[in-house]
mmCIF file with all atom_site columns, C-alpha atoms in Angstrom:
data_model
loop_
_atom_site.group_PDB
_atom_site.id
_atom_site.type_symbol
_atom_site.label_atom_id
_atom_site.label_alt_id
_atom_site.label_comp_id
_atom_site.label_asym_id
_atom_site.label_entity_id
_atom_site.label_seq_id
_atom_site.pdbx_PDB_ins_code
_atom_site.Cartn_x
_atom_site.Cartn_y
_atom_site.Cartn_z
_atom_site.occupancy
_atom_site.B_iso_or_equiv
_atom_site.pdbx_formal_charge
_atom_site.auth_seq_id
_atom_site.auth_comp_id
_atom_site.auth_asym_id
_atom_site.auth_atom_id
_atom_site.pdbx_PDB_model_num
ATOM 1   C CA . UNK A 1 1   ? 144.958 49.094 169.965 1.00 0.00 ? 1   UNK A CA 1
ATOM 2   C CA . UNK A 1 2   ? 145.996 47.539 173.281 1.00 0.00 ? 2   UNK A CA 1
ATOM 3   C CA . UNK A 1 3   ? 143.293 44.913 173.452 1.00 0.00 ? 3   UNK A CA 1
ATOM 4   C CA . UNK A 1 4   ? 143.251 42.178 176.056 1.00 0.00 ? 4   UNK A CA 1
ATOM 5   C CA . UNK A 1 5   ? 140.887 39.276 175.753 1.00 0.00 ? 5   UNK A CA 1
ATOM 6   C CA . UNK A 1 6   ? 139.794 36.763 178.347 1.00 0.00 ? 6   UNK A CA 1
ATOM 7   C CA . UNK A 1 7   ? 138.185 33.429 177.973 1.00 0.00 ? 7   UNK A CA 1
ATOM 8   C CA . UNK A 1 8   ? 135.721 32.240 179.095 1.00 0.00 ? 8   UNK A CA 1
ATOM 9   C CA . UNK A 1 9   ? 133.648 35.247 180.088 1.00 0.00 ? 9   UNK A CA 1
ATOM 10  C CA . UNK A 1 10  ? 131.480 33.168 182.363 1.00 0.00 ? 10  UNK A CA 1
ATOM 11  C CA . UNK A 1 11  ? 131.952 29.686 183.773 1.00 0.00 ? 11  UNK A CA 1
ATOM 12  C CA . UNK A 1 12  ? 130.011 27.553 186.186 1.00 0.00 ? 12  UNK A CA 1
ATOM 13  C CA . UNK A 1 13  ? 131.709 24.537 187.670 1.00 0.00 ? 13  UNK A CA 1
ATOM 14  C CA . UNK A 1 14  ? 131.101 21.979 190.384 1.00 0.00 ? 14  UNK A CA 1
ATOM 15  C CA . UNK A 1 15  ? 132.983 22.058 193.629 1.00 0.00 ? 15  UNK A CA 1
ATOM 16  C CA . UNK A 1 16  ? 136.294 20.074 193.436 1.00 0.00 ? 16  UNK A CA 1
ATOM 17  C CA . UNK A 1 17  ? 136.891 20.619 189.742 1.00 0.00 ? 17  UNK A CA 1
ATOM 18  C CA . UNK A 1 18  ? 139.482 22.811 188.121 1.00 0.00 ? 18  UNK A CA 1
ATOM 19  C CA . UNK A 1 19  ? 138.915 25.765 185.874 1.00 0.00 ? 19  UNK A CA 1
ATOM 20  C CA . UNK A 1 20  ? 141.373 27.417 183.480 1.00 0.00 ? 20  UNK A CA 1
ATOM 21  C CA . UNK A 1 21  ? 141.048 31.092 182.461 1.00 0.00 ? 21  UNK A CA 1
ATOM 22  C CA . UNK A 1 22  ? 142.984 32.425 179.535 1.00 0.00 ? 22  UNK A CA 1
ATOM 23  C CA . UNK A 1 23  ? 144.233 35.995 179.083 1.00 0.00 ? 23  UNK A CA 1
ATOM 24  C CA . UNK A 1 24  ? 145.555 37.113 175.772 1.00 0.00 ? 24  UNK A CA 1
ATOM 25  C CA . UNK A 1 25  ? 147.088 40.403 174.550 1.00 0.00 ? 25  UNK A CA 1
ATOM 26  C CA . UNK A 1 26  ? 145.826 40.679 170.983 1.00 0.00 ? 26  UNK A CA 1
ATOM 27  C CA . UNK A 1 27  ? 147.884 43.419 169.492 1.00 0.00 ? 27  UNK A CA 1
ATOM 28  C CA . UNK A 1 28  ? 150.867 43.965 171.684 1.00 0.00 ? 28  UNK A CA 1
ATOM 29  C CA . UNK A 1 29  ? 153.494 42.007 173.588 1.00 0.00 ? 29  UNK A CA 1
ATOM 30  C CA . UNK A 1 30  ? 152.679 41.690 177.241 1.00 0.00 ? 30  UNK A CA 1
ATOM 31  C CA . UNK A 1 31  ? 155.881 41.438 179.220 1.00 0.00 ? 31  UNK A CA 1
ATOM 32  C CA . UNK A 1 32  ? 153.928 41.576 182.448 1.00 0.00 ? 32  UNK A CA 1
ATOM 33  C CA . UNK A 1 33  ? 150.475 40.265 183.231 1.00 0.00 ? 33  UNK A CA 1
ATOM 34  C CA . UNK A 1 34  ? 148.493 40.722 186.402 1.00 0.00 ? 34  UNK A CA 1
ATOM 35  C CA . UNK A 1 35  ? 145.646 38.651 187.762 1.00 0.00 ? 35  UNK A CA 1
ATOM 36  C CA . UNK A 1 36  ? 143.030 40.238 190.024 1.00 0.00 ? 36  UNK A CA 1
ATOM 37  C CA . UNK A 1 37  ? 139.915 39.123 191.731 1.00 0.00 ? 37  UNK A CA 1
ATOM 38  C CA . UNK A 1 38  ? 137.010 41.346 192.676 1.00 0.00 ? 38  UNK A CA 1
ATOM 39  C CA . UNK A 1 39  ? 134.127 40.599 194.968 1.00 0.00 ? 39  UNK A CA 1
ATOM 40  C CA . UNK A 1 40  ? 130.901 42.506 194.604 1.00 0.00 ? 40  UNK A CA 1
ATOM 41  C CA . UNK A 1 41  ? 131.132 46.220 195.486 1.00 0.00 ? 41  UNK A CA 1
ATOM 42  C CA . UNK A 1 42  ? 134.798 45.756 196.430 1.00 0.00 ? 42  UNK A CA 1
ATOM 43  C CA . UNK A 1 43  ? 137.975 46.910 194.920 1.00 0.00 ? 43  UNK A CA 1
ATOM 44  C CA . UNK A 1 44  ? 140.408 44.968 192.785 1.00 0.00 ? 44  UNK A CA 1
ATOM 45  C CA . UNK A 1 45  ? 142.612 42.607 194.737 1.00 0.00 ? 45  UNK A CA 1
ATOM 46  C CA . UNK A 1 46  ? 145.843 41.764 193.125 1.00 0.00 ? 46  UNK A CA 1
ATOM 47  C CA . UNK A 1 47  ? 146.552 37.959 193.246 1.00 0.00 ? 47  UNK A CA 1
ATOM 48  C CA . UNK A 1 48  ? 149.761 37.669 191.370 1.00 0.00 ? 48  UNK A CA 1
ATOM 49  C CA . UNK A 1 49  ? 152.075 39.258 188.870 1.00 0.00 ? 49  UNK A CA 1
ATOM 50  C CA . UNK A 1 50  ? 153.729 37.302 186.142 1.00 0.00 ? 50  UNK A CA 1
ATOM 51  C CA . UNK A 1 51  ? 156.526 38.023 183.738 1.00 0.00 ? 51  UNK A CA 1
ATOM 52  C CA . UNK A 1 52  ? 156.881 36.042 180.510 1.00 0.00 ? 52  UNK A CA 1
ATOM 53  C CA . UNK A 1 53  ? 159.027 32.977 181.008 1.00 0.00 ? 53  UNK A CA 1
ATOM 54  C CA . UNK A 1 54  ? 159.347 33.260 184.735 1.00 0.00 ? 54  UNK A CA 1
ATOM 55  C CA . UNK A 1 55  ? 157.450 32.126 187.784 1.00 0.00 ? 55  UNK A CA 1
ATOM 56  C CA . UNK A 1 56  ? 154.591 34.295 189.023 1.00 0.00 ? 56  UNK A CA 1
ATOM 57  C CA . UNK A 1 57  ? 154.940 36.432 192.114 1.00 0.00 ? 57  UNK A CA 1
ATOM 58  C CA . UNK A 1 58  ? 151.986 35.798 194.392 1.00 0.00 ? 58  UNK A CA 1
ATOM 59  C CA . UNK A 1 59  ? 150.557 38.339 196.835 1.00 0.00 ? 59  UNK A CA 1
ATOM 60  C CA . UNK A 1 60  ? 150.454 37.521 200.512 1.00 0.00 ? 60  UNK A CA 1
ATOM 61  C CA . UNK A 1 61  ? 147.550 35.187 201.370 1.00 0.00 ? 61  UNK A CA 1
ATOM 62  C CA . UNK A 1 62  ? 147.111 33.867 197.812 1.00 0.00 ? 62  UNK A CA 1
ATOM 63  C CA . UNK A 1 63  ? 147.806 30.129 197.573 1.00 0.00 ? 63  UNK A CA 1
ATOM 64  C CA . UNK A 1 64  ? 150.096 29.448 194.689 1.00 0.00 ? 64  UNK A CA 1
ATOM 65  C CA . UNK A 1 65  ? 149.185 25.812 194.559 1.00 0.00 ? 65  UNK A CA 1
ATOM 66  C CA . UNK A 1 66  ? 145.542 26.584 194.270 1.00 0.00 ? 66  UNK A CA 1
ATOM 67  C CA . UNK A 1 67  ? 145.855 29.387 191.746 1.00 0.00 ? 67  UNK A CA 1
ATOM 68  C CA . UNK A 1 68  ? 148.266 28.200 189.092 1.00 0.00 ? 68  UNK A CA 1
ATOM 69  C CA . UNK A 1 69  ? 149.585 30.879 186.809 1.00 0.00 ? 69  UNK A CA 1
ATOM 70  C CA . UNK A 1 70  ? 151.482 30.254 183.606 1.00 0.00 ? 70  UNK A CA 1
ATOM 71  C CA . UNK A 1 71  ? 152.855 32.991 181.390 1.00 0.00 ? 71  UNK A CA 1
ATOM 72  C CA . UNK A 1 72  ? 154.395 30.950 178.656 1.00 0.00 ? 72  UNK A CA 1
ATOM 73  C CA . UNK A 1 73  ? 154.466 33.542 175.886 1.00 0.00 ? 73  UNK A CA 1
ATOM 74  C CA . UNK A 1 74  ? 154.332 37.283 175.406 1.00 0.00 ? 74  UNK A CA 1
ATOM 75  C CA . UNK A 1 75  ? 150.706 37.155 174.495 1.00 0.00 ? 75  UNK A CA 1
ATOM 76  C CA . UNK A 1 76  ? 149.185 34.487 176.753 1.00 0.00 ? 76  UNK A CA 1
ATOM 77  C CA . UNK A 1 77  ? 148.847 33.925 180.437 1.00 0.00 ? 77  UNK A CA 1
ATOM 78  C CA . UNK A 1 78  ? 146.576 31.334 182.130 1.00 0.00 ? 78  UNK A CA 1
ATOM 79  C CA . UNK A 1 79  ? 145.088 31.109 185.571 1.00 0.00 ? 79  UNK A CA 1
ATOM 80  C CA . UNK A 1 80  ? 143.960 27.697 186.765 1.00 0.00 ? 80  UNK A CA 1
ATOM 81  C CA . UNK A 1 81  ? 141.825 27.494 189.840 1.00 0.00 ? 81  UNK A CA 1
ATOM 82  C CA . UNK A 1 82  ? 142.381 23.976 191.142 1.00 0.00 ? 82  UNK A CA 1
ATOM 83  C CA . UNK A 1 83  ? 139.846 22.112 193.275 1.00 0.00 ? 83  UNK A CA 1
ATOM 84  C CA . UNK A 1 84  ? 137.514 25.040 193.168 1.00 0.00 ? 84  UNK A CA 1
ATOM 85  C CA . UNK A 1 85  ? 135.199 25.696 196.111 1.00 0.00 ? 85  UNK A CA 1
ATOM 86  C CA . UNK A 1 86  ? 132.164 28.000 196.406 1.00 0.00 ? 86  UNK A CA 1
ATOM 87  C CA . UNK A 1 87  ? 134.225 30.677 198.183 1.00 0.00 ? 87  UNK A CA 1
ATOM 88  C CA . UNK A 1 88  ? 136.355 30.894 195.003 1.00 0.00 ? 88  UNK A CA 1
ATOM 89  C CA . UNK A 1 89  ? 133.376 32.279 193.146 1.00 0.00 ? 89  UNK A CA 1
ATOM 90  C CA . UNK A 1 90  ? 134.336 35.729 192.061 1.00 0.00 ? 90  UNK A CA 1
ATOM 91  C CA . UNK A 1 91  ? 135.112 38.042 189.129 1.00 0.00 ? 91  UNK A CA 1
ATOM 92  C CA . UNK A 1 92  ? 138.628 37.342 187.865 1.00 0.00 ? 92  UNK A CA 1
ATOM 93  C CA . UNK A 1 93  ? 140.292 40.026 185.743 1.00 0.00 ? 93  UNK A CA 1
ATOM 94  C CA . UNK A 1 94  ? 143.624 39.999 184.049 1.00 0.00 ? 94  UNK A CA 1
ATOM 95  C CA . UNK A 1 95  ? 145.567 42.992 182.835 1.00 0.00 ? 95  UNK A CA 1
ATOM 96  C CA . UNK A 1 96  ? 148.731 43.365 180.840 1.00 0.00 ? 96  UNK A CA 1
ATOM 97  C CA . UNK A 1 97  ? 151.456 45.927 180.357 1.00 0.00 ? 97  UNK A CA 1
ATOM 98  C CA . UNK A 1 98  ? 154.176 45.817 177.780 1.00 0.00 ? 98  UNK A CA 1
ATOM 99  C CA . UNK A 1 99  ? 155.704 47.715 174.969 1.00 0.00 ? 99  UNK A CA 1
ATOM 100 C CA . UNK A 1 100 ? 153.308 50.632 175.134 1.00 0.00 ? 100 UNK A CA 1
ATOM 101 C CA . UNK A 1 101 ? 153.164 53.209 177.893 1.00 0.00 ? 101 UNK A CA 1
ATOM 102 C CA . UNK A 1 102 ? 155.008 51.487 180.685 1.00 0.00 ? 102 UNK A CA 1
ATOM 103 C CA . UNK A 1 103 ? 152.578 52.671 183.368 1.00 0.00 ? 103 UNK A CA 1
ATOM 104 C CA . UNK A 1 104 ? 149.380 51.652 181.723 1.00 0.00 ? 104 UNK A CA 1
ATOM 105 C CA . UNK A 1 105 ? 147.678 48.377 182.453 1.00 0.00 ? 105 UNK A CA 1
ATOM 106 C CA . UNK A 1 106 ? 145.241 47.129 179.870 1.00 0.00 ? 106 UNK A CA 1
ATOM 107 C CA . UNK A 1 107 ? 142.425 45.091 181.343 1.00 0.00 ? 107 UNK A CA 1
ATOM 108 C CA . UNK A 1 108 ? 140.616 42.134 179.939 1.00 0.00 ? 108 UNK A CA 1
ATOM 109 C CA . UNK A 1 109 ? 136.874 41.905 180.124 1.00 0.00 ? 109 UNK A CA 1
ATOM 110 C CA . UNK A 1 110 ? 136.901 39.591 183.135 1.00 0.00 ? 110 UNK A CA 1
ATOM 111 C CA . UNK A 1 111 ? 135.654 36.142 183.887 1.00 0.00 ? 111 UNK A CA 1
ATOM 112 C CA . UNK A 1 112 ? 132.742 35.475 186.184 1.00 0.00 ? 112 UNK A CA 1
ATOM 113 C CA . UNK A 1 113 ? 133.398 32.158 188.002 1.00 0.00 ? 113 UNK A CA 1
ATOM 114 C CA . UNK A 1 114 ? 130.609 30.484 189.896 1.00 0.00 ? 114 UNK A CA 1
ATOM 115 C CA . UNK A 1 115 ? 131.353 27.348 191.832 1.00 0.00 ? 115 UNK A CA 1
ATOM 116 C CA . UNK A 1 116 ? 128.376 25.258 192.841 1.00 0.00 ? 116 UNK A CA 1
ATOM 117 C CA . UNK B 2 1   ? 150.765 51.005 205.587 1.00 0.00 ? 1   UNK B CA 1
ATOM 118 C CA . UNK B 2 2   ? 149.474 51.818 202.177 1.00 0.00 ? 2   UNK B CA 1
ATOM 119 C CA . UNK B 2 3   ? 145.960 53.115 201.745 1.00 0.00 ? 3   UNK B CA 1
ATOM 120 C CA . UNK B 2 4   ? 143.662 54.775 199.146 1.00 0.00 ? 4   UNK B CA 1
ATOM 121 C CA . UNK B 2 5   ? 140.522 56.578 200.379 1.00 0.00 ? 5   UNK B CA 1
ATOM 122 C CA . UNK B 2 6   ? 137.678 57.721 198.186 1.00 0.00 ? 6   UNK B CA 1
ATOM 123 C CA . UNK B 2 7   ? 133.966 58.194 198.841 1.00 0.00 ? 7   UNK B CA 1
ATOM 124 C CA . UNK B 2 8   ? 131.786 55.122 198.444 1.00 0.00 ? 8   UNK B CA 1
ATOM 125 C CA . UNK B 2 9   ? 129.041 56.724 196.412 1.00 0.00 ? 9   UNK B CA 1
ATOM 126 C CA . UNK B 2 10  ? 128.138 60.013 194.840 1.00 0.00 ? 10  UNK B CA 1
ATOM 127 C CA . UNK B 2 11  ? 125.026 61.302 193.024 1.00 0.00 ? 11  UNK B CA 1
ATOM 128 C CA . UNK B 2 12  ? 124.938 63.962 190.352 1.00 0.00 ? 12  UNK B CA 1
ATOM 129 C CA . UNK B 2 13  ? 122.597 65.379 187.708 1.00 0.00 ? 13  UNK B CA 1
ATOM 130 C CA . UNK B 2 14  ? 122.897 64.886 183.959 1.00 0.00 ? 14  UNK B CA 1
ATOM 131 C CA . UNK B 2 15  ? 124.713 67.883 182.421 1.00 0.00 ? 15  UNK B CA 1
ATOM 132 C CA . UNK B 2 16  ? 126.340 68.944 185.642 1.00 0.00 ? 16  UNK B CA 1
ATOM 133 C CA . UNK B 2 17  ? 129.888 68.706 187.016 1.00 0.00 ? 17  UNK B CA 1
ATOM 134 C CA . UNK B 2 18  ? 131.070 66.298 189.652 1.00 0.00 ? 18  UNK B CA 1
ATOM 135 C CA . UNK B 2 19  ? 134.368 65.989 191.443 1.00 0.00 ? 19  UNK B CA 1
ATOM 136 C CA . UNK B 2 20  ? 135.540 62.691 192.923 1.00 0.00 ? 20  UNK B CA 1
ATOM 137 C CA . UNK B 2 21  ? 138.218 63.047 195.533 1.00 0.00 ? 21  UNK B CA 1
ATOM 138 C CA . UNK B 2 22  ? 140.983 60.519 196.473 1.00 0.00 ? 22  UNK B CA 1
ATOM 139 C CA . UNK B 2 23  ? 143.658 60.600 199.149 1.00 0.00 ? 23  UNK B CA 1
ATOM 140 C CA . UNK B 2 24  ? 146.487 58.269 199.058 1.00 0.00 ? 24  UNK B CA 1
ATOM 141 C CA . UNK B 2 25  ? 149.327 56.881 201.211 1.00 0.00 ? 25  UNK B CA 1
ATOM 142 C CA . UNK B 2 26  ? 151.866 54.716 199.431 1.00 0.00 ? 26  UNK B CA 1
ATOM 143 C CA . UNK B 2 27  ? 155.375 53.538 200.035 1.00 0.00 ? 27  UNK B CA 1
ATOM 144 C CA . UNK B 2 28  ? 157.081 55.678 197.495 1.00 0.00 ? 28  UNK B CA 1
ATOM 145 C CA . UNK B 2 29  ? 155.103 57.215 194.644 1.00 0.00 ? 29  UNK B CA 1
ATOM 146 C CA . UNK B 2 30  ? 155.181 56.530 190.944 1.00 0.00 ? 30  UNK B CA 1
ATOM 147 C CA . UNK B 2 31  ? 151.904 58.090 189.910 1.00 0.00 ? 31  UNK B CA 1
ATOM 148 C CA . UNK B 2 32  ? 148.137 58.196 190.484 1.00 0.00 ? 32  UNK B CA 1
ATOM 149 C CA . UNK B 2 33  ? 145.658 56.456 188.232 1.00 0.00 ? 33  UNK B CA 1
ATOM 150 C CA . UNK B 2 34  ? 141.959 56.798 187.585 1.00 0.00 ? 34  UNK B CA 1
ATOM 151 C CA . UNK B 2 35  ? 139.959 54.039 185.998 1.00 0.00 ? 35  UNK B CA 1
ATOM 152 C CA . UNK B 2 36  ? 136.269 53.765 185.095 1.00 0.00 ? 36  UNK B CA 1
ATOM 153 C CA . UNK B 2 37  ? 134.423 50.510 185.672 1.00 0.00 ? 37  UNK B CA 1
ATOM 154 C CA . UNK B 2 38  ? 130.930 49.796 184.540 1.00 0.00 ? 38  UNK B CA 1
ATOM 155 C CA . UNK B 2 39  ? 129.063 47.093 186.480 1.00 0.00 ? 39  UNK B CA 1
ATOM 156 C CA . UNK B 2 40  ? 130.168 43.656 185.534 1.00 0.00 ? 40  UNK B CA 1
ATOM 157 C CA . UNK B 2 41  ? 132.970 44.887 183.292 1.00 0.00 ? 41  UNK B CA 1
ATOM 158 C CA . UNK B 2 42  ? 136.670 45.377 183.603 1.00 0.00 ? 42  UNK B CA 1
ATOM 159 C CA . UNK B 2 43  ? 138.160 48.755 184.373 1.00 0.00 ? 43  UNK B CA 1
ATOM 160 C CA . UNK B 2 44  ? 139.220 51.090 181.587 1.00 0.00 ? 44  UNK B CA 1
ATOM 161 C CA . UNK B 2 45  ? 142.045 53.547 181.939 1.00 0.00 ? 45  UNK B CA 1
ATOM 162 C CA . UNK B 2 46  ? 141.099 57.266 182.297 1.00 0.00 ? 46  UNK B CA 1
ATOM 163 C CA . UNK B 2 47  ? 144.181 59.124 183.460 1.00 0.00 ? 47  UNK B CA 1
ATOM 164 C CA . UNK B 2 48  ? 147.637 59.006 184.884 1.00 0.00 ? 48  UNK B CA 1
ATOM 165 C CA . UNK B 2 49  ? 149.216 61.892 186.944 1.00 0.00 ? 49  UNK B CA 1
ATOM 166 C CA . UNK B 2 50  ? 152.788 61.843 188.235 1.00 0.00 ? 50  UNK B CA 1
ATOM 167 C CA . UNK B 2 51  ? 153.415 65.594 188.401 1.00 0.00 ? 51  UNK B CA 1
ATOM 168 C CA . UNK B 2 52  ? 151.391 68.222 190.340 1.00 0.00 ? 52  UNK B CA 1
ATOM 169 C CA . UNK B 2 53  ? 148.677 69.964 188.504 1.00 0.00 ? 53  UNK B CA 1
ATOM 170 C CA . UNK B 2 54  ? 145.591 69.430 186.273 1.00 0.00 ? 54  UNK B CA 1
ATOM 171 C CA . UNK B 2 55  ? 145.524 67.130 183.280 1.00 0.00 ? 55  UNK B CA 1
ATOM 172 C CA . UNK B 2 56  ? 142.581 67.772 180.963 1.00 0.00 ? 56  UNK B CA 1
ATOM 173 C CA . UNK B 2 57  ? 141.220 65.126 178.559 1.00 0.00 ? 57  UNK B CA 1
ATOM 174 C CA . UNK B 2 58  ? 137.966 66.095 176.970 1.00 0.00 ? 58  UNK B CA 1
ATOM 175 C CA . UNK B 2 59  ? 135.200 66.058 179.551 1.00 0.00 ? 59  UNK B CA 1
ATOM 176 C CA . UNK B 2 60  ? 137.400 64.411 182.131 1.00 0.00 ? 60  UNK B CA 1
ATOM 177 C CA . UNK B 2 61  ? 140.194 66.093 184.058 1.00 0.00 ? 61  UNK B CA 1
ATOM 178 C CA . UNK B 2 62  ? 142.439 64.768 186.825 1.00 0.00 ? 62  UNK B CA 1
ATOM 179 C CA . UNK B 2 63  ? 144.347 66.743 189.393 1.00 0.00 ? 63  UNK B CA 1
ATOM 180 C CA . UNK B 2 64  ? 147.241 65.801 191.714 1.00 0.00 ? 64  UNK B CA 1
ATOM 181 C CA . UNK B 2 65  ? 148.875 67.308 194.726 1.00 0.00 ? 65  UNK B CA 1
ATOM 182 C CA . UNK B 2 66  ? 151.813 65.193 195.782 1.00 0.00 ? 66  UNK B CA 1
ATOM 183 C CA . UNK B 2 67  ? 152.452 67.272 198.972 1.00 0.00 ? 67  UNK B CA 1
ATOM 184 C CA . UNK B 2 68  ? 148.916 66.667 200.113 1.00 0.00 ? 68  UNK B CA 1
ATOM 185 C CA . UNK B 2 69  ? 148.612 63.060 198.904 1.00 0.00 ? 69  UNK B CA 1
ATOM 186 C CA . UNK B 2 70  ? 145.515 64.137 197.120 1.00 0.00 ? 70  UNK B CA 1
ATOM 187 C CA . UNK B 2 71  ? 143.861 63.747 193.730 1.00 0.00 ? 71  UNK B CA 1
ATOM 188 C CA . UNK B 2 72  ? 140.547 64.377 192.154 1.00 0.00 ? 72  UNK B CA 1
ATOM 189 C CA . UNK B 2 73  ? 138.766 63.360 189.008 1.00 0.00 ? 73  UNK B CA 1
ATOM 190 C CA . UNK B 2 74  ? 136.502 66.043 187.542 1.00 0.00 ? 74  UNK B CA 1
ATOM 191 C CA . UNK B 2 75  ? 133.720 65.068 185.155 1.00 0.00 ? 75  UNK B CA 1
ATOM 192 C CA . UNK B 2 76  ? 131.979 67.801 183.180 1.00 0.00 ? 76  UNK B CA 1
ATOM 193 C CA . UNK B 2 77  ? 128.796 67.795 181.161 1.00 0.00 ? 77  UNK B CA 1
ATOM 194 C CA . UNK B 2 78  ? 127.716 64.588 182.788 1.00 0.00 ? 78  UNK B CA 1
ATOM 195 C CA . UNK B 2 79  ? 125.959 62.008 180.666 1.00 0.00 ? 79  UNK B CA 1
ATOM 196 C CA . UNK B 2 80  ? 123.889 59.002 181.736 1.00 0.00 ? 80  UNK B CA 1
ATOM 197 C CA . UNK B 2 81  ? 126.625 56.705 180.387 1.00 0.00 ? 81  UNK B CA 1
ATOM 198 C CA . UNK B 2 82  ? 129.016 58.114 183.014 1.00 0.00 ? 82  UNK B CA 1
ATOM 199 C CA . UNK B 2 83  ? 127.210 56.157 185.608 1.00 0.00 ? 83  UNK B CA 1
ATOM 200 C CA . UNK B 2 84  ? 129.879 53.800 186.813 1.00 0.00 ? 84  UNK B CA 1
ATOM 201 C CA . UNK B 2 85  ? 132.380 53.201 189.541 1.00 0.00 ? 85  UNK B CA 1
ATOM 202 C CA . UNK B 2 86  ? 135.554 55.269 189.437 1.00 0.00 ? 86  UNK B CA 1
ATOM 203 C CA . UNK B 2 87  ? 138.672 53.634 190.855 1.00 0.00 ? 87  UNK B CA 1
ATOM 204 C CA . UNK B 2 88  ? 141.598 55.571 192.209 1.00 0.00 ? 88  UNK B CA 1
ATOM 205 C CA . UNK B 2 89  ? 144.908 53.806 192.348 1.00 0.00 ? 89  UNK B CA 1
ATOM 206 C CA . UNK B 2 90  ? 148.376 54.810 193.480 1.00 0.00 ? 90  UNK B CA 1
ATOM 207 C CA . UNK B 2 91  ? 151.548 53.244 192.201 1.00 0.00 ? 91  UNK B CA 1
ATOM 208 C CA . UNK B 2 92  ? 154.145 52.572 194.831 1.00 0.00 ? 92  UNK B CA 1
ATOM 209 C CA . UNK B 2 93  ? 157.928 52.456 194.664 1.00 0.00 ? 93  UNK B CA 1
ATOM 210 C CA . UNK B 2 94  ? 157.702 48.817 193.401 1.00 0.00 ? 94  UNK B CA 1
ATOM 211 C CA . UNK B 2 95  ? 155.520 49.975 190.570 1.00 0.00 ? 95  UNK B CA 1
ATOM 212 C CA . UNK B 2 96  ? 152.594 48.117 192.117 1.00 0.00 ? 96  UNK B CA 1
ATOM 213 C CA . UNK B 2 97  ? 149.131 49.569 191.967 1.00 0.00 ? 97  UNK B CA 1
ATOM 214 C CA . UNK B 2 98  ? 147.356 50.104 195.269 1.00 0.00 ? 98  UNK B CA 1
ATOM 215 C CA . UNK B 2 99  ? 143.591 50.236 194.556 1.00 0.00 ? 99  UNK B CA 1
ATOM 216 C CA . UNK B 2 100 ? 140.867 52.119 196.252 1.00 0.00 ? 100 UNK B CA 1
ATOM 217 C CA . UNK B 2 101 ? 137.460 50.537 196.739 1.00 0.00 ? 101 UNK B CA 1
ATOM 218 C CA . UNK B 2 102 ? 135.951 52.762 194.071 1.00 0.00 ? 102 UNK B CA 1
ATOM 219 C CA . UNK B 2 103 ? 133.332 55.509 194.037 1.00 0.00 ? 103 UNK B CA 1
ATOM 220 C CA . UNK B 2 104 ? 129.960 54.603 192.593 1.00 0.00 ? 104 UNK B CA 1
ATOM 221 C CA . UNK B 2 105 ? 128.713 57.543 190.613 1.00 0.00 ? 105 UNK B CA 1
ATOM 222 C CA . UNK B 2 106 ? 124.919 57.733 190.049 1.00 0.00 ? 106 UNK B CA 1
ATOM 223 C CA . UNK B 2 107 ? 123.698 60.141 187.361 1.00 0.00 ? 107 UNK B CA 1
ATOM 224 C CA . UNK B 2 108 ? 120.130 61.294 187.570 1.00 0.00 ? 108 UNK B CA 1
ATOM 225 C CA . UNK B 2 109 ? 118.180 62.880 184.689 1.00 0.00 ? 109 UNK B CA 1
#
């Protein structure tokens, strides 16, 4: 149990376009979802935390108008990278916590974004 | 400030034991986590310690000393598939995870 899926797993887009990444909790209700990005050989960097039905809380330095997060239901959160640029190329990972062990975050498989 | 320190890379031999250390400084403390991350994949949960002492789970054990701000992950009977990065993360008073940069573990035959 406690499976989180992400779609797409890989995406290549042109500079200036927008990309949407979906994160779904498949077998539990995710009251809180987290979005991370990870550069090669670096640790996870939390971008934002979202609770179902409310606005996301962004970490310092993360542009909320560029990285749009929607957590419309207890099983789905989306991250939209707007007007993507090559420096946005990264590994984006979502995680979810909910009605299971409160302290445990279940991670999705990640999305590799490449902006050309 | 908040900080998690762990070695960048370690090498061990198949069948042996390895200990990965982690020191932490967080604003408040709500537990210490260890995650395993294979290259190009998302992290998977290994352990959670909030009280002092050793928690054993199969070949993996995790230890916590709150007074020393110190934890370690102990891996026994190493297998080639254990080659991965091991991430230490502390949870602060706001229940936010503060992540270390990860320790890349290389297992040699």
